[in-house]
Coordinates of C-alpha atoms in Angstrom, one line a residue:
X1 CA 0.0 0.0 0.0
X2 CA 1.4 3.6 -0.9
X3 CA 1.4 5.9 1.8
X4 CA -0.8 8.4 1.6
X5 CA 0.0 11.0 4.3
X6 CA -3.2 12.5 5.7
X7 CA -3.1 16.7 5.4
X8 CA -6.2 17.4 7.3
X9 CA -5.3 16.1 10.9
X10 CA -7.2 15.9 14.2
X11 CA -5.3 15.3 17.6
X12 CA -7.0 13.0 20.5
X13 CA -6.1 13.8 23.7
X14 CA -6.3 10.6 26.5
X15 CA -6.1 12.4 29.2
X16 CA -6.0 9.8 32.3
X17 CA -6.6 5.9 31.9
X18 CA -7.0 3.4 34.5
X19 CA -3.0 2.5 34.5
X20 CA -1.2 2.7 37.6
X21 CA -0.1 6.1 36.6
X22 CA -0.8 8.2 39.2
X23 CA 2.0 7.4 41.5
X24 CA 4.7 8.0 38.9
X25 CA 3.7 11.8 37.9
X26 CA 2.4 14.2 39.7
X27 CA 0.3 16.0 36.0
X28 CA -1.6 12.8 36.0
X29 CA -5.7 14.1 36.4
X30 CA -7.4 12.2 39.4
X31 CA -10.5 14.2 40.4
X32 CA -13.2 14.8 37.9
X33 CA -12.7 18.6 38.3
X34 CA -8.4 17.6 37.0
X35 CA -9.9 15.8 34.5
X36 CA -12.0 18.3 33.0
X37 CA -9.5 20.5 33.7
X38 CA -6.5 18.8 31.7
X39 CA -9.3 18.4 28.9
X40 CA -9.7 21.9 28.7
X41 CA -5.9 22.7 28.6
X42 CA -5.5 20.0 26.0
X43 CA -8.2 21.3 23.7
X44 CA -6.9 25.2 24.5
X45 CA -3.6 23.7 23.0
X46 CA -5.0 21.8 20.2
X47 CA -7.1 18.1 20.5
X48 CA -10.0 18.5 18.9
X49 CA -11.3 15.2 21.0
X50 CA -11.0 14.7 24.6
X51 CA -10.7 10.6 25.5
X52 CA -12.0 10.4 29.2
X53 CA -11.5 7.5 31.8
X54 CA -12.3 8.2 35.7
X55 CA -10.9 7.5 38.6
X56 CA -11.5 6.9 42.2
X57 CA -10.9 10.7 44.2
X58 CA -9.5 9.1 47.0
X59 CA -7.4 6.9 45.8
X60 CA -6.5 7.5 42.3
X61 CA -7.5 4.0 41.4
X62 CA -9.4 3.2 38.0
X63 CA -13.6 3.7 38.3
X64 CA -16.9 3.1 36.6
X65 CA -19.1 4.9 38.8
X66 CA -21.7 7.1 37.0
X67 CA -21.7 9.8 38.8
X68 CA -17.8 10.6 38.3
X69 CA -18.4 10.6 34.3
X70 CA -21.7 12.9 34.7
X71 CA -19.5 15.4 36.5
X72 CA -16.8 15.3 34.3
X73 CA -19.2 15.3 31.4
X74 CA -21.2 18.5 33.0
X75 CA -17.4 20.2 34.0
X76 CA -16.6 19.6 29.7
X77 CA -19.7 21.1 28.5
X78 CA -19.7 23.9 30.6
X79 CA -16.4 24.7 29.5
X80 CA -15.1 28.3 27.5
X81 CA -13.7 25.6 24.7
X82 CA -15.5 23.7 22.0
X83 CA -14.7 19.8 22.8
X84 CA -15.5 16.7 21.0
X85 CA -16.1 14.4 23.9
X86 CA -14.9 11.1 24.0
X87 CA -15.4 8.2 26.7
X88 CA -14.3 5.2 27.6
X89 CA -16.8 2.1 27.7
X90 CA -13.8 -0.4 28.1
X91 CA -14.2 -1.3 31.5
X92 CA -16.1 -4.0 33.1
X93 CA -13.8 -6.4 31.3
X94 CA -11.4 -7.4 33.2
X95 CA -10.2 -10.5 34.8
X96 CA -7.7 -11.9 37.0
X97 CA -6.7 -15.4 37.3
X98 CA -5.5 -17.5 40.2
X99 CA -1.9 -19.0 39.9
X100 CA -0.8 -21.4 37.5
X101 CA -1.6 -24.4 38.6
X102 CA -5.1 -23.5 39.9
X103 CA -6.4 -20.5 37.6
X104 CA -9.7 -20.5 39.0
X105 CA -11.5 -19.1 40.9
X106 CA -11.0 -16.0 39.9
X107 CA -9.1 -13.5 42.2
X108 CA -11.5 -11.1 43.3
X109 CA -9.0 -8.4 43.7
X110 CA -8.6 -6.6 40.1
X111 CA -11.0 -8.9 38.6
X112 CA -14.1 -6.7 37.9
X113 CA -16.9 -8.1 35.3
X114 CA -19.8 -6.5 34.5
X115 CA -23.0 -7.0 31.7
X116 CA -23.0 -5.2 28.3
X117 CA -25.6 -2.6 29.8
X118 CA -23.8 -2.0 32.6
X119 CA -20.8 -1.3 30.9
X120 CA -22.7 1.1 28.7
X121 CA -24.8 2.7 31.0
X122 CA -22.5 5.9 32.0
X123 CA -22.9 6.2 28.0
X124 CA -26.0 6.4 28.0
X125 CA -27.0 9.0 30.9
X126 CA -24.0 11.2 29.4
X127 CA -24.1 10.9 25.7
X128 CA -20.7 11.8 24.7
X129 CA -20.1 12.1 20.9
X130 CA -18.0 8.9 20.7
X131 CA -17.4 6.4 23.1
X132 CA -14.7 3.5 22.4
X133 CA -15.1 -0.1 22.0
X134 CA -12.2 -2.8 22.8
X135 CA -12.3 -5.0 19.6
X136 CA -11.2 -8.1 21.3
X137 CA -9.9 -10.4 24.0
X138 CA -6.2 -10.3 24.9
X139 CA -3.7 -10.8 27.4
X140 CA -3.2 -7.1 28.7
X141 CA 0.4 -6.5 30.2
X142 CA 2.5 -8.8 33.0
X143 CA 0.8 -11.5 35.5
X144 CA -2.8 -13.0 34.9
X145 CA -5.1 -10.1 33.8
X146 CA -6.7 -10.7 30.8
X147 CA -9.0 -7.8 29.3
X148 CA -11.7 -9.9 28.1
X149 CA -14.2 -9.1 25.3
X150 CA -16.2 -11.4 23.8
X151 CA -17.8 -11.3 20.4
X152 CA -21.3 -11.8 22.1
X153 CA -20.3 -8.8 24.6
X154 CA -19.5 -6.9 21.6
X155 CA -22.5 -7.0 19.6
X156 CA -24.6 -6.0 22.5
X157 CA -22.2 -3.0 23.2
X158 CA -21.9 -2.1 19.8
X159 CA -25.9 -2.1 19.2
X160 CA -26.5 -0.5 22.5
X161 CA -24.1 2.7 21.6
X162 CA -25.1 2.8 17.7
X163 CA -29.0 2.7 19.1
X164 CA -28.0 5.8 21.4
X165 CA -26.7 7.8 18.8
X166 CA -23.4 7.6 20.3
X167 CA -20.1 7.2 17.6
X168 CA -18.1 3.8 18.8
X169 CA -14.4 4.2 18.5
X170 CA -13.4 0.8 17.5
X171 CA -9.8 0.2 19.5
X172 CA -7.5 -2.1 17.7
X173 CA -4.9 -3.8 19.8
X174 CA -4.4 -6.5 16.9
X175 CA -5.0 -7.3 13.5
X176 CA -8.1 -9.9 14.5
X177 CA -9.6 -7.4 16.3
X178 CA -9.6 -5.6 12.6
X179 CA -11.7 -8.5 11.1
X180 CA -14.3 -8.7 14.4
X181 CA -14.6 -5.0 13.6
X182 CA -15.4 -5.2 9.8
X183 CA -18.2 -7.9 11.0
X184 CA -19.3 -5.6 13.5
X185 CA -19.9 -3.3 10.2
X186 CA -21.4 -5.7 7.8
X187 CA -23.6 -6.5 10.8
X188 CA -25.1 -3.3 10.7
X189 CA -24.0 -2.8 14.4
X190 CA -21.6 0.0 13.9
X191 CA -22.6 2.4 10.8
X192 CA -20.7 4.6 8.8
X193 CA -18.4 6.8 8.4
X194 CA -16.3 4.1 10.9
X195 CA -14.2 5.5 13.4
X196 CA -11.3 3.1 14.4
X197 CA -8.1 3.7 16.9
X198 CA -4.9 1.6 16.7
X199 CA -3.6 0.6 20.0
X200 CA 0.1 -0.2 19.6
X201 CA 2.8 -1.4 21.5
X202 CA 0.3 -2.6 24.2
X203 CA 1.4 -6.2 25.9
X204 CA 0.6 -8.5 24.1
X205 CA -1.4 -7.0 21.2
X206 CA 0.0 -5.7 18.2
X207 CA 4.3 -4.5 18.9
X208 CA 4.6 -0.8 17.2
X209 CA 6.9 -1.7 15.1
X210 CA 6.8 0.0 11.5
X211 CA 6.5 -3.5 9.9
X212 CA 3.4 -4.3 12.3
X213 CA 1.8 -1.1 12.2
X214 CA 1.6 -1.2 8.5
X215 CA -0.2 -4.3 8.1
X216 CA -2.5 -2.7 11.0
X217 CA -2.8 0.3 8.7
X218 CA -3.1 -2.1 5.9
X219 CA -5.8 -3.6 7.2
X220 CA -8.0 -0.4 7.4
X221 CA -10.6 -0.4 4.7
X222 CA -10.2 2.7 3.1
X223 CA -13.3 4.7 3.6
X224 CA -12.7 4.3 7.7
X225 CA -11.2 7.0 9.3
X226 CA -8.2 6.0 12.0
X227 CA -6.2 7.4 14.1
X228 CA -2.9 5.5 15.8
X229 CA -1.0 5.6 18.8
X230 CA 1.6 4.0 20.6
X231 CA 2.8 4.2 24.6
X232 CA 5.4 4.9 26.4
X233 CA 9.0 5.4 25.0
X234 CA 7.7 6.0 21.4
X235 CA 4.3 7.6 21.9
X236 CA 6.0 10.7 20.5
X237 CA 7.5 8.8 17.1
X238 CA 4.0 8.3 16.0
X239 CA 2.1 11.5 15.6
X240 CA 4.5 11.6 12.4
X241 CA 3.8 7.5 11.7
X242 CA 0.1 8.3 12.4
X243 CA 0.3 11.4 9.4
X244 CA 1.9 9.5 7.1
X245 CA 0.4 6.5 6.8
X246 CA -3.1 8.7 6.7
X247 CA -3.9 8.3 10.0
X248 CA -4.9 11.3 13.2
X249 CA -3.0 11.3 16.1
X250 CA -3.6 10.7 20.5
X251 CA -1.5 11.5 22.6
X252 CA -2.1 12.0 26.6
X253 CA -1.4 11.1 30.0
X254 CA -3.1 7.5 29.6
X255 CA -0.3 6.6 27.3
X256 CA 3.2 8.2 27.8
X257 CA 3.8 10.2 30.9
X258 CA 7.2 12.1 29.6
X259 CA 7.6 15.1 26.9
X260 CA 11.3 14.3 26.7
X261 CA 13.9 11.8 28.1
X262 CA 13.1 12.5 32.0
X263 CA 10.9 15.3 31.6
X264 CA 7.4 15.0 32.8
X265 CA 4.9 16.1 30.4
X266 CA 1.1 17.6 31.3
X267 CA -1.5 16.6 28.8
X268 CA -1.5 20.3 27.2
X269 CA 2.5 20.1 26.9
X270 CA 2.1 16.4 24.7
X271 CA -0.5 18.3 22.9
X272 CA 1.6 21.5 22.0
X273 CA 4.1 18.7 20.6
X274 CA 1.9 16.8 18.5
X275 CA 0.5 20.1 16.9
X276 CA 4.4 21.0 16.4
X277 CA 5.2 17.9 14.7
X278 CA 1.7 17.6 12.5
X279 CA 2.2 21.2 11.4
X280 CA 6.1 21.0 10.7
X281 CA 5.1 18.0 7.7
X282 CA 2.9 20.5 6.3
X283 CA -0.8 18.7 7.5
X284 CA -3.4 20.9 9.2
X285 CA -5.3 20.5 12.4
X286 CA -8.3 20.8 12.2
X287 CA -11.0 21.5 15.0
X288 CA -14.2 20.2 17.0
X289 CA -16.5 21.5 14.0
X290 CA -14.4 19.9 11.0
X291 CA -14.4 16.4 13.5
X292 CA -18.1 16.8 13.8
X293 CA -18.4 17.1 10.0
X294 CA -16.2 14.1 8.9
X295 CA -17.2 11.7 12.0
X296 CA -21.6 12.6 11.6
X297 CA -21.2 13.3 15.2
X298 CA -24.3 14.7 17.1
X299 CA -23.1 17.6 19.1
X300 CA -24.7 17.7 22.7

C-alpha cells in the first residue's frame, strides 16, 4: 500500500486511563474537576477530541461509577472551549486469574466483570459524541489479567451505543480485532463513516513496530477513518507514523507520561508537541467542528 499521508489532521487527547499512573507523575488528572480540567488545557492547545477515563478521588485508582463521568461530562460542557467528547466504555472487562496451577477461581481483587448494559450505561446517561469499543480479548500486560471481550459482549455493546446515537471508536490492539470490527460493520451494528483507533505497543497485542503497524494500517478499509497511537517510549515517534500512513493522532497522560527523556509532560505540553510535529510536515489540524463534519457526530 502507498502511503498516503493525511493533510487534514485531528489530535486525541487521553487524558488519564485506568494505569497505575498516578503514583509515577504528579500531571496525572485524578478528580473529575483535574480531568476536566487537563481536557480543557488539551483542547486550549490543540485536541479537537477529549478521551476520558475516571478515577476513584480518594485513591486514584481506575472507576466506573456514573456519577464521576456525569461530573466530568457536565465540567466539559460547561467549558469556555469547544470539545469533542470522547469516553471510555472499556471497563467491566477485566479478569484476574489465580496461579498457574489452579487459575480459577478468579481473584477477586482486580477482577471486575460486568454486563453489556452495565458497561454502557455511564454512556447512555452522558451521551458523549464517541465512546470507544475494545475489539477483542487479549492478554493485557504482566501477571494473569486478561482484558476480556467477547464477540457476544460486543455485539450487545456495539448495538447499545449505535442505538443511542453515540459514535463507537473501535480500539485495535491487533490485526483480528480488525476483522471482528469489519463484521461488526457488515452486521449493521456500527454504521458509517467508521471511526477506528490503533492501540500499539500494548502487551501482548500488536508490537509498534513499523513493519506491524503497517499491516495494521493495511488492514483499514479505506473509507474508515483512524487514528494510531503508541505508549510509552515512542508515543511521540507516531504523531509523524500516524500522518503519514493517513492516520490522526492521540496522545495523553493514559499513554506516555514524559515530553522528553526525563521530563514529565502535562497533557496540554504532549498536545503542543503533537500540533508542532503535525504542522512542521505541512498537514493541518483541524477542529471540534471539522471532526463533527467528517465523524456525523451529534453535538450535545
Amino acid at each position: 500500500m502507498p502511503l498516503t499521508m493525511n493533510r487534514d489532521v485531528f489530535i486525541t487527547c487521553a487524558v488519564t486511563g485506568s494505569g497505575d499512573t498516578v503514583g509515577k507523575s504528579k500531571h496525572v488528572p485524578i478528580t473529575p474537576k483535574q480531568i476536566a480540567e487537563a481536557a480543557v488545557e488539551a483542547a486550549k492547545a490543540g485536541a479537537a477530541v477529549i478521551h476520558c477515563h475516571v478515577r476513584d478521588p480518594e485513591t486514584g485508582a481506575p472507576s466506573r461509577r456514573n456519577d464521576l463521568y456525569k461530573e466530568v461530562t457536565d465540567r466539559i460542557r460547561q467549558a469556555e472551549v469547544d470539545i469533542v467528547l470522547n469516553l471510555t466504555a472499556g471497563m467491566g472487562g477485566d479478569m484476574i486469574f489465580g496461579d498457574v496451577e489452579k487459575p480459577l477461581p478468579l481473584k477477586e481483587q482486580g477482577t471486575d466483570m460486568a454486563g453489556a448494559t452495565e458497561r454502557v450505561s455511564h454512556v447512555a446517561e452522558c451521551l458523549p459524541e464517541i465512546c470507544t469499543l475494545d475489539c477483542g480479548t487479549m492478554n493485557f500486560s504482566l501477571g494473569d489479567y486478561v482484558m476480556t471481550n467477547t464477540p457476544s459482549m460486543l455485539r450487545a455493546m456495539a448495538k447499545q451505543m449505535t442505538d443511542l446515537g453515540v459514535r463507537p471508536e473501535i480500539e485495535a490492539f491487533d490485526t483480528g480485532h480488525l476483522w471482528f470490527a469489519k463484521q461488526l460493520v457488515e452486521e449493521g451494528l456500527i454504521q458509517d463513516p467508521v471511526l477506528i483507533q490503533l492501540c500499539m505497543g500494548i502487551p501482548w497485542g500488536a508490537p509498534d513496530d513499523l513493519n506491524t503497524y503497517m499491516a495494521m494500517v493495511n488492514n483499514v478499509p479505506a473509507n474508515w477513518t483512524f487514528s494510531a497511537f503508541s505508549i510509552g517510549r515512542n508515543a511521540m515517534a507516531y504523531p509523524a507514523a500516524a500522518v503519514l500512513a493517513g492516520g490522526n493522532v492521540r496522545v495523553g497522560l493514559e499513554d506516555n507520561l514524559y515530553v522528553g527523556k526525563g521530563q514529565l509532560a502535562t497533557n496540554a505540553q504532549l498536545v503542543e508537541k503533537a500540533v508542532t510535529v503535525v504542522e512542521n510536515m505541512g498537514a493541518r489540524i483541524i477542529g471540534p467542528a471539522e471532526v463533527r463534519e467528517k465523524l456525523k457526530l451529534t453535538k450535545r
